Amino acid sequence: MAKLAQGAKYRGSIHDFPDFDPSQDAETLYNAMKGFGSDKEAILELITSRSNRQRQEICQNYKSLYGKDLIADLKYELTGKFERLIVGLMRPPAYSDAKEIKDAISGIGTDEKCLIEILASRTNKQIHQLVAAYKDAYERDLEADVIGDTSGHFQKMLVVLLQGTREEDDVVSEDLVQQDVQDLYEAGELKWGTDEAQFIYILGNRSKQHLRLVFDEYLKTTGKPIEASIRGELSGDFEKLMLAVVKCIRSTPEYFAERLFKAMKGLGTRDNTLIRIMVSRSELDMLDIREIFRTKYEKSLYSMIKNDTSGEYKKTLLKLCGGDDDAAGKFFPEAAQVAYQMWELSAVARVEVKGTVHPAGDFNPDADAKALRKAMKGLGTDENTIIDIITHRSNAQRQQIRQTFKSHFGRDLMADLKSELSGDLARLILGLMMPPAHYDAKQLKKAMEGAGTDEKALIEILATRTNAEIRAINEAYKEDYHKSLEDALSSDTSGHFKRILISLATGNREEGGEDRDRAREDAQVAAEILEIADTSSGDKSSLETRFMMILCTRSYQHLRRVFQEFVKMTNYDVEHTIKKEMSGDVRDVFVAIVQSVKNKPLFFADKLYKSMKGAGTEEKTLTRIMVSRSEIDLLNIRREFIEKYDKSLHQAIEGDTSGHFLKALLAVCGGED
């Protein structure tokens, strides 16, 4: 078992086996592999119940007793993924890493993801042990082999990491933090081209404590996280390596939780990644990884492994995982602390929101109006010109073009566009041409007209708009449809769902900061209505009204503190609990409010992803979000999209749409990440 620093708490899932007898274990394994077939259950039970140090003793005793190599016998008796997993557990950690790297750079092609994962996440001591193990096992120099198989800035950063010389002093100089922030900013954002050497030097050598402060200051100074600058300035494997380094600096367990999730999500499992992480972290930080996994992905690592693997392979992985945290949205106590800290960070972070569509420089509404008229005159329509003009002007500029078009030609530009365009492209272009409040009002009207109601659209709009936006929508709705939005909602919805929507539609959310005492009271109300409080302080209907009022009228900043206090008070996450305890449209609207408070760009990134995943595309949802967020926070949504789904919004749109609709969407998207 890994030796702990004084006072540190052991966070692995595998422990030393009490009353350990290496000779007896060697005999058990020998008998399990003797004769015809092998007792795989006995093998996995024994090996996953011993620490790595104990497994090394078993290997030595096996050799002494039987004159045979235990790893060679296991390789002979076992097959496939199960064999790879068991053999990985039998190697000392440094030798296991050495074998993974050797496999990554052997043969045709290189497994860059494996190199990145290992070298970005290991401590100085682990790197030194890895280099020595590689030399011992293969009689080759690891640095020379990495240089022979990689190139460019990617190679340079790998070589820096291979030195294992990251500073380890926790005493941080504020002056040096400011200097590094300035150097990184000047090397990237302020420079034509990028000075990669500065990124390599600072991210490859500074201590973790120092770099965390650098990242915090970078966000305050530039208005964007360091990850966004890396994505904007670097590319390819070098970009992926630097992002991995940043993630590991911030939280190594969170980095591995994300790697495990991506190894199992979607079709097919990346078994090599899954095996490598489960083996290498089982005696280091598996409990931390489990906690963060549960917090981030709303399911336990245990349940995901259980649903994604099978046979002895699954049983072995579950043993390494060490337990299931999926008890109905509950964190075990340490996980609650992790969640609390995540809220603390989200409350501190002030990320600047940015759209992707900006006012055009040298704007000339006369020229634009004439170009649009020409594009629609005569036989055929020049869709490319229409797309190019409308997607590269701000909404305010589009309104000027509409007025100029009317003045010049005595025609309604919207009516002309409607008659010339069709389908998804028409919906997108006409949406962009409408003032935002009128566009939202129209989307709400369409969600309520005809047979059936589009509750998802109602929720998406009303749960995410600011007070000012809601008030503008009310005015636009009254102007366009000669009926109040409240009356429309009253006649088309019912019960608690109606009450919640009408409350949101008043646009009376508080806009002040947090009140800690009131936040604790609000968290208590939430705990009682969600039936996880020890006591009850009121009747059910009164609590329901108070809970609705809290979610619909408290400021975002205050609600963040409420959610944080809720975790502290109950060890539950409010979003998980709402999903479990509530149902139908009421659950959906409350979840949307909570997600919007937590991270609004991520809420929309999830909606966009779901609109394009699987068979068929929800073009209306895709269009509505791209239009409505294009000048508000679509750039932030793009960043959340690539962070969560490992592909850019640009790529997702490219893979799921076509023709002129695709071209217009990509123009609104504003770039490839």
XYZ file of C-alpha atoms in Angstrom:
673
model
C 0.000 0.000 0.000
C 1.257 3.520 -0.789
C 3.003 5.169 2.162
C 1.030 8.115 3.542
C 2.347 11.517 4.422
C 2.104 12.187 8.152
C -1.490 12.965 9.118
C -2.820 12.236 5.603
C -5.944 10.111 5.246
C -5.740 6.998 3.068
C -8.049 7.455 0.078
C -7.502 4.202 -1.806
C -10.135 1.464 -2.131
C -7.694 -1.474 -1.752
C -6.122 -2.143 1.648
C -3.552 -4.492 3.144
C -5.192 -7.858 3.863
C -5.171 -8.625 7.601
C -3.487 -11.886 8.725
C -1.684 -11.996 5.381
C 0.097 -15.282 4.553
C 1.949 -15.029 1.207
C 2.779 -18.767 1.099
C -0.842 -19.745 1.604
C -1.969 -17.235 -1.056
C 0.636 -18.596 -3.493
C -0.712 -22.107 -2.900
C -4.321 -20.958 -3.404
C -3.405 -19.371 -6.736
C -1.430 -22.429 -7.826
C -4.406 -24.703 -7.070
C -6.753 -22.292 -8.882
C -4.675 -22.701 -12.064
C -3.870 -26.414 -11.732
C -5.445 -29.005 -13.987
C -8.048 -28.411 -16.690
C -9.423 -24.860 -16.668
C -8.884 -22.287 -13.957
C -10.909 -20.986 -11.029
C -11.201 -17.358 -12.147
C -13.450 -16.422 -9.248
C -10.830 -17.557 -6.714
C -8.086 -15.676 -8.585
C -9.957 -12.351 -8.730
C -11.190 -12.629 -5.137
C -7.675 -13.151 -3.788
C -5.832 -10.603 -5.938
C -8.326 -7.758 -5.383
C -8.237 -8.417 -1.612
C -4.479 -7.842 -1.358
C -2.493 -4.609 -1.648
C 0.153 -4.276 -4.345
C 2.919 -4.710 -1.765
C 1.336 -7.992 -0.655
C 0.952 -9.154 -4.275
C 4.723 -8.728 -4.750
C 5.323 -10.990 -1.768
C 2.938 -13.571 -3.234
C 4.933 -13.490 -6.510
C 8.191 -14.154 -4.628
C 6.694 -17.018 -2.606
C 5.121 -18.538 -5.725
C 8.565 -18.602 -7.362
C 10.148 -20.125 -4.224
C 7.461 -22.793 -3.845
C 6.908 -23.823 -7.462
C 9.883 -22.451 -9.421
C 7.431 -20.684 -11.757
C 6.655 -17.069 -12.636
C 3.193 -16.217 -11.289
C 2.558 -13.469 -13.893
C 3.505 -15.867 -16.721
C 1.098 -18.496 -15.337
C -1.715 -15.947 -15.028
C -1.104 -14.820 -18.613
C -1.295 -18.442 -19.777
C -4.500 -19.237 -17.852
C -6.475 -16.051 -18.413
C -7.541 -14.222 -21.581
C -8.650 -10.851 -22.920
C -9.570 -7.880 -20.769
C -9.707 -9.958 -17.583
C -6.122 -11.110 -18.126
C -4.922 -7.549 -18.831
C -6.597 -6.300 -15.654
C -5.277 -9.072 -13.355
C -1.737 -8.899 -14.771
C -1.810 -5.091 -14.393
C -2.636 -5.508 -10.708
C 0.277 -7.920 -10.228
C 2.941 -5.468 -11.443
C 4.457 -2.839 -9.111
C 2.861 0.554 -9.972
C 5.964 2.010 -11.667
C 6.387 -1.117 -13.813
C 2.706 -1.044 -14.701
C 3.100 2.571 -15.896
C 6.284 1.606 -17.779
C 4.419 -1.214 -19.577
C 1.552 1.135 -20.521
C 3.971 3.689 -21.973
C 5.949 1.000 -23.824
C 2.717 -0.253 -25.405
C 1.718 3.349 -26.238
C 4.888 4.022 -28.274
C 5.506 0.556 -29.737
C 4.529 -0.430 -33.251
C 2.753 1.714 -35.822
C 1.168 4.841 -34.408
C 1.306 6.286 -30.911
C -1.351 6.231 -28.185
C -0.995 9.913 -27.307
C -3.907 9.794 -24.842
C -2.081 7.202 -22.734
C 1.133 9.270 -22.704
C -0.834 12.375 -21.754
C -2.769 10.648 -18.980
C 0.266 9.134 -17.270
C 2.791 11.942 -17.616
C 0.337 14.751 -16.810
C -0.938 13.125 -13.618
C 2.058 11.575 -11.849
C 4.014 13.185 -8.993
C 7.775 13.852 -9.187
C 8.439 10.689 -7.172
C 6.190 8.568 -9.400
C 7.913 9.964 -12.524
C 11.377 9.083 -11.155
C 10.193 5.558 -10.287
C 8.650 5.191 -13.754
C 11.884 6.234 -15.523
C 13.891 3.759 -13.420
C 11.360 0.929 -13.962
C 11.371 1.525 -17.737
C 15.169 1.330 -17.794
C 15.120 -1.847 -15.694
C 12.356 -3.604 -17.656
C 13.377 -2.698 -21.222
C 17.022 -1.629 -20.923
C 16.099 1.545 -22.771
C 15.972 5.244 -21.916
C 12.373 6.437 -21.617
C 13.129 10.033 -22.594
C 14.980 8.887 -25.746
C 12.053 6.613 -26.711
C 9.491 9.387 -26.176
C 11.595 11.799 -28.256
C 11.851 9.174 -31.005
C 8.071 8.748 -31.151
C 6.736 12.314 -30.742
C 7.478 15.764 -32.129
C 7.076 19.516 -31.770
C 5.783 21.295 -28.671
C 3.979 18.113 -27.578
C 7.351 16.368 -27.375
C 8.973 19.294 -25.530
C 6.278 19.308 -22.825
C 6.491 15.518 -22.382
C 10.258 15.807 -21.920
C 9.772 18.556 -19.299
C 7.281 16.359 -17.409
C 9.672 13.383 -17.616
C 12.243 15.326 -15.602
C 9.995 15.116 -12.527
C 11.217 18.496 -11.311
C 7.917 20.270 -10.531
C 8.378 22.619 -7.573
C 6.849 21.225 -4.379
C 7.047 24.234 -2.053
C 3.623 25.330 -0.755
C 4.876 28.830 0.085
C 3.646 30.987 -2.785
C 4.998 34.375 -3.868
C 2.170 36.752 -4.838
C 4.559 38.721 -7.044
C 5.535 35.576 -8.965
C 1.861 34.636 -9.362
C 1.156 38.046 -10.948
C 4.268 37.746 -13.139
C 3.236 34.297 -14.407
C -0.291 35.529 -15.157
C 1.162 38.408 -17.172
C 3.652 36.131 -18.957
C 0.914 33.632 -19.926
C -1.380 36.436 -21.090
C 1.353 38.046 -23.172
C 2.447 34.659 -24.561
C -1.075 33.907 -25.794
C -3.934 36.372 -25.897
C -1.815 39.514 -26.464
C 0.569 38.002 -28.987
C 0.235 37.452 -32.707
C 0.961 33.739 -32.707
C 1.745 31.995 -29.440
C 4.891 31.761 -27.343
C 4.510 28.066 -26.483
C 7.783 28.039 -24.508
C 6.220 30.217 -21.774
C 3.253 27.854 -21.427
C 5.632 24.862 -21.263
C 7.937 26.456 -18.683
C 5.234 27.723 -16.312
C 2.819 24.778 -16.513
C 5.639 22.222 -16.500
C 7.612 23.486 -13.510
C 5.592 25.530 -11.029
C 4.094 23.912 -7.922
C 0.435 22.895 -7.863
C -0.380 25.387 -5.114
C 1.259 28.203 -7.093
C -0.491 27.282 -10.340
C -3.938 27.125 -8.712
C -3.465 30.750 -7.651
C -2.176 31.609 -11.142
C -5.352 30.130 -12.655
C -7.575 32.099 -10.242
C -5.751 35.355 -10.992
C -5.762 34.652 -14.733
C -9.560 34.395 -14.662
C -9.885 37.653 -12.705
C -7.409 39.488 -14.947
C -8.550 38.274 -18.387
C -12.200 37.367 -17.781
C -11.657 33.868 -19.133
C -10.384 30.597 -17.630
C -6.884 29.435 -18.555
C -8.467 26.445 -20.336
C -10.209 28.800 -22.782
C -6.895 30.498 -23.616
C -5.181 27.135 -24.120
C -7.950 26.053 -26.498
C -7.711 29.333 -28.369
C -3.919 29.461 -28.610
C -2.726 25.820 -28.824
C -3.811 22.875 -30.941
C -3.650 19.110 -31.442
C -1.989 16.783 -28.944
C -0.078 19.686 -27.384
C -3.387 21.396 -26.541
C -4.789 18.136 -25.087
C -1.647 17.624 -22.978
C -1.714 21.163 -21.566
C -5.442 20.875 -20.744
C -4.729 17.573 -18.945
C -1.940 19.239 -16.954
C -4.303 22.071 -15.943
C -7.007 19.583 -14.916
C -4.545 17.599 -12.809
C -3.280 20.789 -11.170
C -6.842 21.741 -10.279
C -7.828 18.230 -9.125
C -6.202 14.939 -10.135
C -9.199 12.894 -8.895
C -11.561 15.059 -10.974
C -9.361 14.508 -14.033
C -9.587 10.735 -13.569
C -13.335 10.829 -12.854
C -13.778 12.567 -16.204
C -11.482 10.079 -17.980
C -13.449 7.147 -16.522
C -16.789 8.665 -17.524
C -15.615 9.221 -21.096
C -14.171 5.677 -21.222
C -17.645 4.245 -20.624
C -20.136 6.717 -22.085
C -21.730 6.146 -25.474
C -21.306 3.061 -27.623
C -18.366 0.804 -26.785
C -15.988 0.951 -23.836
C -12.373 2.134 -23.898
C -11.222 -0.847 -21.859
C -7.499 -0.030 -21.868
C -8.215 3.375 -20.313
C -10.669 1.889 -17.817
C -8.181 -0.819 -16.756
C -5.218 1.557 -16.524
C -7.039 4.031 -14.266
C -8.714 1.460 -12.019
C -5.375 -0.310 -11.490
C -3.231 2.801 -11.018
C -5.571 4.725 -8.681
C -6.908 1.847 -6.541
C -4.364 2.514 -3.766
C -4.066 6.283 -4.216
C -7.310 8.242 -4.576
C -10.127 5.946 -5.751
C -12.447 7.192 -2.981
C -11.926 10.795 -4.116
C -12.513 9.779 -7.736
C -15.733 8.028 -6.727
C -16.986 11.071 -4.825
C -16.325 13.475 -7.661
C -17.755 11.035 -10.224
C -21.001 10.849 -8.222
C -21.136 14.622 -7.846
C -20.428 15.417 -11.507
C -22.308 12.690 -13.338
C -25.279 12.019 -11.039
C -24.504 8.310 -10.911
C -21.961 6.208 -9.115
C -18.790 4.894 -10.721
C -19.847 1.458 -9.433
C -23.211 1.543 -11.263
C -21.625 2.725 -14.503
C -19.024 -0.069 -14.433
C -21.781 -2.558 -13.592
C -23.867 -1.489 -16.603
C -20.936 -1.243 -19.023
C -18.898 -4.423 -18.432
C -19.522 -8.129 -17.817
C -18.212 -11.397 -16.372
C -15.100 -11.753 -14.213
C -13.792 -8.539 -15.767
C -16.760 -6.654 -14.275
C -16.424 -8.371 -10.884
C -12.739 -7.425 -10.666
C -13.390 -3.783 -11.611
C -16.181 -3.543 -9.026
C -13.829 -4.913 -6.351
C -11.287 -2.209 -7.252
C -14.030 0.428 -7.167
C -14.696 -0.658 -3.587
C -18.334 0.319 -3.144
C -21.503 1.808 -4.588
C -22.304 5.462 -3.804
C -25.612 5.452 -5.686
C -27.879 5.591 -2.640
C -30.670 7.725 -4.086
C -28.734 10.928 -4.692
C -26.927 10.834 -1.374
C -23.243 11.640 -1.021
C -21.255 9.865 1.608
C -19.870 12.532 3.995
C -16.560 13.221 2.235
C -18.394 13.614 -1.094
C -20.679 16.189 0.486
C -17.590 18.186 1.401
C -16.340 17.934 -2.195
C -19.731 19.161 -3.436
C -19.699 22.002 -0.882
C -16.245 23.070 -2.070
C -17.370 22.925 -5.727
C -20.180 25.352 -4.836
C -17.695 27.595 -3.033
C -15.571 27.738 -6.190
C -18.571 28.401 -8.439
C -19.602 31.274 -6.166
C -16.123 32.829 -6.395
C -15.676 32.370 -10.158
C -16.934 35.293 -12.174
C -16.682 34.142 -15.750
C -17.411 36.812 -18.315
C -20.301 35.807 -20.579
C -19.766 36.319 -24.268
C -21.795 35.814 -27.407
C -20.546 34.721 -30.821
C -22.383 37.289 -32.938
C -21.120 40.886 -32.713
C -21.940 44.182 -34.418
C -20.294 44.409 -37.838
C -17.632 47.064 -38.237
C -18.186 49.605 -41.046
C -21.892 48.732 -40.942
C -23.853 50.079 -43.915
C -27.599 49.327 -43.685
C -28.203 50.786 -47.195
C -25.719 48.414 -48.816
C -27.063 45.455 -46.803
C -30.684 46.217 -47.718
C -29.779 46.453 -51.430
C -27.745 43.241 -51.306
C -30.637 41.388 -49.658
C -33.150 42.729 -52.198
C -30.873 41.610 -55.039
C -30.473 38.160 -53.429
C -34.275 37.683 -53.492
C -35.171 39.349 -56.802
C -35.824 37.420 -59.976
C -35.688 33.655 -60.400
C -34.018 31.706 -57.616
C -32.696 32.927 -54.278
C -29.108 33.663 -53.312
C -29.198 31.965 -49.869
C -25.456 32.391 -49.364
C -25.673 36.203 -49.455
C -28.667 36.212 -47.102
C -26.859 33.938 -44.627
C -23.641 35.915 -44.845
C -25.282 39.267 -44.106
C -27.756 38.231 -41.412
C -25.429 35.995 -39.394
C -22.687 38.647 -39.331
C -24.791 41.542 -38.015
C -25.985 42.143 -34.465
C -29.714 42.101 -33.783
C -29.754 45.899 -33.416
C -28.136 46.210 -36.862
C -30.670 43.773 -38.361
C -33.496 46.045 -37.121
C -31.837 48.975 -38.930
C -31.642 46.879 -42.110
C -35.395 46.115 -41.805
C -36.223 49.829 -41.559
C -33.900 50.740 -44.433
C -35.366 47.942 -46.608
C -38.870 49.318 -45.996
C -37.756 52.893 -46.770
C -35.966 51.927 -50.007
C -38.304 49.344 -51.459
C -41.627 49.817 -49.648
C -41.488 46.145 -48.782
C -41.411 44.133 -45.553
C -38.062 42.339 -45.361
C -39.489 39.654 -43.074
C -42.304 38.896 -45.514
C -39.849 38.692 -48.406
C -37.524 36.355 -46.492
C -40.516 34.194 -45.540
C -41.580 33.801 -49.161
C -38.051 33.106 -50.433
C -36.767 30.694 -47.763
C -38.255 27.496 -46.388
C -37.913 24.858 -43.687
C -35.203 24.976 -41.038
C -33.241 27.746 -42.762
C -36.317 30.003 -42.835
C -36.953 29.405 -39.118
C -33.351 30.256 -38.271
C -33.025 33.380 -40.436
C -36.454 34.767 -39.451
C -35.600 34.081 -35.801
C -32.394 36.073 -36.115
C -34.315 38.954 -37.710
C -36.754 39.320 -34.801
C -35.967 41.461 -31.735
C -35.044 39.007 -28.917
C -38.112 39.666 -26.719
C -40.468 39.252 -29.679
C -38.657 36.067 -30.692
C -39.061 34.603 -27.188
C -42.712 35.713 -27.103
C -43.313 33.916 -30.395
C -41.611 30.745 -29.130
C -43.838 30.803 -26.037
C -46.936 31.366 -28.196
C -46.017 28.448 -30.480
C -45.384 26.248 -27.430
C -48.963 26.862 -26.264
C -50.982 26.909 -29.494
C -52.705 23.963 -31.127
C -53.226 20.533 -29.634
C -50.792 19.765 -26.845
C -48.290 22.024 -25.121
C -44.513 22.082 -25.606
C -43.681 22.170 -21.893
C -39.947 21.845 -22.570
C -39.891 25.112 -24.541
C -41.901 26.932 -21.860
C -39.507 25.694 -19.170
C -36.360 26.455 -21.168
C -37.353 30.086 -21.751
C -39.036 31.041 -18.476
C -36.541 29.283 -16.201
C -33.469 30.930 -17.749
C -34.314 34.538 -18.613
C -33.317 37.522 -16.457
C -35.882 39.894 -14.928
C -35.244 42.464 -17.668
C -35.647 39.829 -20.387
C -38.881 38.503 -18.805
C -40.381 42.001 -18.595
C -39.486 42.662 -22.242
C -41.104 39.337 -23.243
C -44.307 40.308 -21.401
C -44.492 43.595 -23.294
C -43.742 41.910 -26.635
C -46.359 39.201 -25.992
C -49.034 41.783 -25.192
C -48.079 43.860 -28.253
C -47.980 40.936 -30.691
C -50.886 38.786 -29.452
C -53.150 41.291 -27.595
C -53.229 39.044 -24.566
C -51.095 38.927 -21.439
C -48.539 36.144 -21.121
C -49.975 35.336 -17.684
C -53.464 34.781 -19.155
C -52.029 32.590 -21.904
C -50.134 30.459 -19.371
C -53.229 30.249 -17.129
C -55.408 28.911 -19.913
C -52.827 26.436 -21.233
C -51.288 24.930 -18.075
C -52.602 23.784 -14.715
C -51.828 22.967 -11.088
C -48.419 23.535 -9.509
C -46.777 23.747 -12.956
C -49.005 26.719 -13.848
C -48.226 28.461 -10.524
C -44.471 28.043 -11.065
C -44.547 29.320 -14.661
C -46.667 32.338 -13.737
C -44.317 33.116 -10.859
C -41.328 32.972 -13.238
C -43.215 35.039 -15.834
C -43.629 37.978 -13.423
C -39.872 38.677 -13.628
C -39.618 39.457 -9.915
C -36.503 37.470 -8.997
C -34.422 39.237 -6.353
C -31.136 40.613 -7.668
C -29.115 41.094 -4.483
C -26.377 38.983 -2.947
C -26.636 36.067 -0.550
C -27.974 36.078 2.999
C -26.369 33.173 4.880
C -28.950 32.987 7.685
C -31.871 33.061 5.259
C -30.017 30.560 3.025
C -29.912 28.093 5.924
C -33.647 28.596 6.518
C -34.354 28.129 2.793
C -32.214 24.975 2.728
C -34.244 23.636 5.690
C -37.491 24.239 3.772
C -36.033 22.412 0.755
C -34.951 19.505 2.972
C -38.455 19.235 4.468
C -40.361 19.425 1.182
C -37.972 16.904 -0.379
C -38.540 14.643 2.625
C -34.955 14.278 3.816
C -35.121 16.485 6.914
C -35.317 15.030 10.408
C -38.057 17.416 11.457
C -40.996 19.196 9.859
C -41.862 22.810 10.619
C -45.063 23.331 8.689
C -47.959 21.816 6.757
C -47.287 20.374 3.302
C -49.101 23.018 1.223
C -47.409 25.855 3.092
C -43.985 24.236 2.549
C -44.719 23.735 -1.162
C -45.543 27.431 -1.546
C -42.379 28.455 0.302
C -40.229 26.072 -1.756
C -41.685 27.426 -5.014
C -41.125 30.998 -3.809
C -37.497 30.207 -2.916
C -36.661 28.754 -6.335
C -38.662 31.295 -8.343
C -37.865 34.550 -6.522
C -34.464 34.298 -4.776
C -31.415 35.717 -6.569
C -29.030 33.342 -8.334
C -26.241 34.253 -5.929
C -28.430 33.508 -2.929
C -29.680 30.225 -4.417
C -26.094 29.058 -4.909
C -25.619 29.486 -1.165
C -28.935 27.693 -0.476
C -27.817 24.693 -2.532
C -24.485 24.707 -0.732
C -26.158 24.809 2.696
C -28.504 22.031 1.548
C -25.515 19.748 0.851
C -23.934 20.670 4.176
C -27.172 20.025 6.064
C -28.267 16.774 4.378
C -25.349 15.214 2.416
C -27.696 15.313 -0.574
C -27.516 17.363 -3.761
C -30.685 19.382 -4.343
C -30.853 18.566 -8.069
C -30.516 14.795 -7.507
C -33.152 14.959 -4.780
C -35.684 16.908 -6.863
C -35.262 14.322 -9.623
C -35.918 11.504 -7.161
C -38.733 13.000 -5.091
C -40.717 14.882 -7.739
C -42.195 13.982 -11.106
C -43.566 15.384 -14.344
C -43.447 19.013 -15.415
C -42.982 20.320 -11.855
C -39.802 18.273 -11.486
C -38.577 19.386 -14.920
C -39.061 23.105 -14.260
C -37.400 22.948 -10.815
C -34.460 20.975 -12.248
C -34.113 23.580 -15.031
C -34.008 26.397 -12.450
C -31.381 24.579 -10.372
C -29.229 23.767 -13.418
C -29.524 27.340 -14.640
C -28.408 28.645 -11.245
C -25.521 26.182 -11.121
C -24.235 26.904 -14.614
C -26.504 28.417 -17.272
C -24.140 27.887 -20.242
C -23.829 24.200 -19.251
C -27.642 23.943 -19.076
C -27.862 25.133 -22.693
C -24.896 22.978 -23.783
C -26.788 19.923 -22.471
C -29.936 20.987 -24.323
C -27.997 21.441 -27.577
C -26.287 18.064 -27.183
C -29.611 16.294 -26.562
C -31.182 18.045 -29.564
C -28.563 16.445 -31.838
C -27.771 13.075 -30.266
C -29.339 9.819 -31.431
C -31.531 9.363 -34.502
C -33.028 12.573 -35.801
C -32.475 16.184 -34.775
C -34.757 18.452 -32.726
C -34.278 21.344 -35.146
C -36.668 23.651 -33.279
C -34.731 23.346 -30.007
C -31.408 23.691 -31.825
C -32.598 26.806 -33.678
C -34.208 28.394 -30.599
C -31.047 28.124 -28.493
C -28.648 29.179 -31.252
C -30.768 32.255 -32.014
C -31.552 33.288 -28.437
C -28.032 32.814 -26.993
C -25.985 34.041 -29.980
C -25.372 37.510 -28.528
C -25.473 36.548 -24.844
C -23.372 33.497 -23.915
C -23.019 31.170 -26.905
C -19.214 31.340 -26.622
C -19.498 30.113 -23.001
C -21.941 27.417 -24.114
C -19.386 26.272 -26.706
C -16.715 25.964 -24.003
C -19.009 23.928 -21.738
C -20.034 21.740 -24.692
C -16.489 20.688 -25.601
C -15.537 20.297 -21.930
C -18.413 17.907 -21.222
C -18.825 16.051 -24.502
C -15.260 15.885 -25.777
C -16.294 17.345 -29.129
C -16.988 20.871 -30.237
C -20.442 22.318 -30.872
C -19.154 23.080 -34.382
C -18.406 19.366 -34.954
C -21.777 18.293 -33.553
C -23.642 20.699 -35.863
C -21.541 19.575 -38.840
C -22.338 15.936 -38.152
C -26.062 16.481 -37.656
C -27.276 19.100 -40.146
C -26.758 19.904 -43.811
C -27.047 22.427 -46.611
C -27.761 26.101 -46.055
C -29.155 25.389 -42.574
C -25.760 23.927 -41.631
C -23.917 26.915 -43.081
C -26.075 29.413 -41.165
C -25.778 27.493 -37.890
C -21.983 27.326 -38.185
C -21.841 31.079 -38.834
C -23.892 31.703 -35.671
C -21.753 29.169 -33.760
C -18.836 31.450 -34.554
C -15.901 29.061 -34.731
C -14.386 25.648 -34.143
C -12.984 24.869 -30.698
